[in-house]
């Protein structure tokens, strides 16, 4: 039986976080009332003309720089013609032959193996409007129409759903780190067209390409790729041929289905956009953008391991999303105790964020408060378990750890008189464990320890208690 | 009361400044003649009397308060493809029936700032596609010099209104000759500015890389003043030029002779089949310029013969995309269909005229995969050759002097059955749009039938000052522009 190999390429559309739209002054707003952020330009009124948004160009170039692309000093605009109600002018302004960014690389770890995926190009274009199909009517909301959208095109360089997922995860991370896009998939800020073909291992030319369009969920992309690769292989195995076509993914049935055959493929009739001049970038502005590029997750991970001495696992968890990593970064100036801070962030912080369904930006705790909390635990002012209580209060209400410890009376008691009283009481009231300890069972001291902690309502310093009990029993 | 409606901008400005007339008197005279015309010339598609009277009274108040502006109280009529906030903008097409413009074009903003009165919307070929204003879905316009003749096109309404004294001046647009040719047919002055000199923001696009808005006026000085007002860089039009706008009127007032001026006579512009009366009038004008001190040299624009072919590829390609937005979804006319594709097809089938459909189909074809290189790409290369031709002749001369059209205005219906014959009307004008230069048309004679003949002066990029000055001097020494159509007397 033949062995087959899948080849996958991705066209990933990323909405840039510009304040205004790509070619007009309308604000880019998500979730506003329909058609409240529109003007003659983005609704395609007669006589309206596009004006370039320089911020979008900056973000597209920065994305290119972060992905190792070369930036074209001279790029051009083209019209892509097709009739559809989501495209007001019935053509899209995009870049065909001369895009802003060409050729890039993305190094990703897939199942412990480092792989390099090639990026063919990144071009700038404008977004479509949103069609809403209500009962008996189709409506169009142009708020999204004309917002800045860039398309990152990979070469056909991936071979599995895992490859594709790792690629997209890395792209998303980099876009977030670079301040290019929030990549909120639920808001459609990151969508991918997936090109899949299958060929017998050893065959040099690629098989016929099937495109699955407009997918925003990573989980569905994975399912769709797996389904489609299996489908193509079984068609080939049964002696069939794969048609070059566009398919959609039905998530409920877990299947792909034909949307458009090759015969119905659009002829987009690209031609130069006469309303915009070719775009020239100066060496100075590119240099300025380059100097503003942020540290990428891979670089941060390396620094966490090498300079902060964190385990690789911690470094990966902390850098998985930019907001968490930035929060962690904000604690660092106040503390050198990276590992206990990391523990709090991976443990309590994650638990509370999930439980309360909020983002890290919405938590009330200040980074310096966490640094202080870790110090106080380290100095024995409060116990670990009291520390968790304080963390939760800081998370919900903010404030300083000291004032919370004070208000809740959580400070540990190391005062000798009080400890002595509790220890004496515990020994006097529990003769049996005392006997057992003296008879050579050291574990029995833990019971007495528990009694003291109980009496102190958790505030006794466990180390001091243990020392005191041993003194009294051994003495 | 004196005859205000037949005045030039210059004369009317003086009368208004001297207090010899009021803006309200001017518009009343114009409103009366337009009403009495009852469609004989038929230049107007819409004319909102209340708005016109209101604007005039505001102008008189402003002047009464001691203010003056370049065009204060001067009525200007607007070709019906330029957006004026709150006005219809039909482009002479059924498909835009019901559309009301939500914004002002940049030229309209500038006219308002200069104190002009927006005096109605004038007829044109549908979406500026045509040379006779016969491809107009909403009304017929006649040539004031002979009412059974066409006024030219596509800015036929603009030229007819000016020539018939139904307005003081007007704005047209020129994609392949659409200002100069009707100006020539109607005996007006028409100027196509350098590409980018005037903002296109708000001009319903036909062919974006060729379109320019320009003035159609009763004399050269008026064209200079109007150009001065509407020109300049516009942040809303990325193709508008940054260069500062000179005072064109000052430039022409300073020119008193053509001494030291070299005029090129392009041999390709005296085409076979040219009406002998046109050729004679133009050659007489050339001699007049020589007499005024100009040196005349023969020049060649070897690629001129390809201009029509290149033009009808580039212009239709751009039009096929520009007109795609007229789909019945957001504004204008709609014929419902079972799905979007059916809605588009039905709306466009009934909303657009034959010539517009013909050009959309042609433009779609030349951009189609498999044909793009052979047509569009090749046309672009030839366009570059045409540009180079102009560049090299402007090394040896200051301006070119040529006819505007091979014949004077023709009878209505004479060419409507033969689009190709109609396309040849543009043979002497399209090169200039393809090269992006400026050019103007001014009266230089009359045919034995009493029809005006136009002279074309073609200038280098941003050299409007030069062609306006030459034209002005020529005009000072001739009387052609003073003649009025007979039906007015
Ligand atoms: Zn807008």
PDB file of N, CA, C and O and ligand atoms in Angstrom, chain A residues 21 24-26 37-39 41-42, ligand 1:
ATOM      1  N   UNK A  21     -10.084  53.122  10.151  1.00  0.00           N
ATOM      2  CA  UNK A  21     -10.084  52.131   9.087  1.00  0.00           C
ATOM      3  C   UNK A  21      -8.926  52.339   8.108  1.00  0.00           C
ATOM      4  O   UNK A  21      -8.185  53.293   8.207  1.00  0.00           O
ATOM      5  N   UNK A  24     -10.224  55.305   5.327  1.00  0.00           N
ATOM      6  CA  UNK A  24     -11.073  56.445   5.686  1.00  0.00           C
ATOM      7  C   UNK A  24     -10.903  56.716   7.178  1.00  0.00           C
ATOM      8  O   UNK A  24     -10.234  55.970   7.882  1.00  0.00           O
ATOM      9  N   UNK A  25     -11.536  57.770   7.643  1.00  0.00           N
ATOM     10  CA  UNK A  25     -11.351  58.188   9.032  1.00  0.00           C
ATOM     11  C   UNK A  25     -12.317  57.529  10.014  1.00  0.00           C
ATOM     12  O   UNK A  25     -12.295  57.845  11.203  1.00  0.00           O
ATOM     13  N   UNK A  26     -13.162  56.620   9.551  1.00  0.00           N
ATOM     14  CA  UNK A  26     -14.102  55.965  10.461  1.00  0.00           C
ATOM     15  C   UNK A  26     -13.352  55.175  11.516  1.00  0.00           C
ATOM     16  O   UNK A  26     -12.337  54.550  11.220  1.00  0.00           O
ATOM     17  N   UNK A  37     -20.567  53.264  12.036  1.00  0.00           N
ATOM     18  CA  UNK A  37     -19.206  53.732  11.769  1.00  0.00           C
ATOM     19  C   UNK A  37     -18.927  53.575  10.284  1.00  0.00           C
ATOM     20  O   UNK A  37     -18.168  52.700   9.866  1.00  0.00           O
ATOM     21  N   UNK A  38     -19.587  54.415   9.501  1.00  0.00           N
ATOM     22  CA  UNK A  38     -19.485  54.330   8.046  1.00  0.00           C
ATOM     23  C   UNK A  38     -19.411  55.735   7.458  1.00  0.00           C
ATOM     24  O   UNK A  38     -19.801  56.699   8.104  1.00  0.00           O
ATOM     25  N   UNK A  39     -18.877  55.814   6.230  1.00  0.00           N
ATOM     26  CA  UNK A  39     -18.791  57.099   5.540  1.00  0.00           C
ATOM     27  C   UNK A  39     -18.838  56.813   4.040  1.00  0.00           C
ATOM     28  O   UNK A  39     -18.834  55.657   3.635  1.00  0.00           O
ATOM     29  N   UNK A  41     -16.645  56.733   1.887  1.00  0.00           N
ATOM     30  CA  UNK A  41     -15.532  55.923   1.392  1.00  0.00           C
ATOM     31  C   UNK A  41     -15.771  54.437   1.658  1.00  0.00           C
ATOM     32  O   UNK A  41     -15.708  53.609   0.747  1.00  0.00           O
ATOM     33  N   UNK A  42     -16.079  54.085   2.907  1.00  0.00           N
ATOM     34  CA  UNK A  42     -16.151  52.654   3.223  1.00  0.00           C
ATOM     35  C   UNK A  42     -17.477  52.024   2.821  1.00  0.00           C
ATOM     36  O   UNK A  42     -17.622  50.807   2.879  1.00  0.00           O
TER      37      UNK A  42
HETATM   38 ZN1  LIG C   1     -15.499  55.156   6.499  1.00  0.00          ZN
END
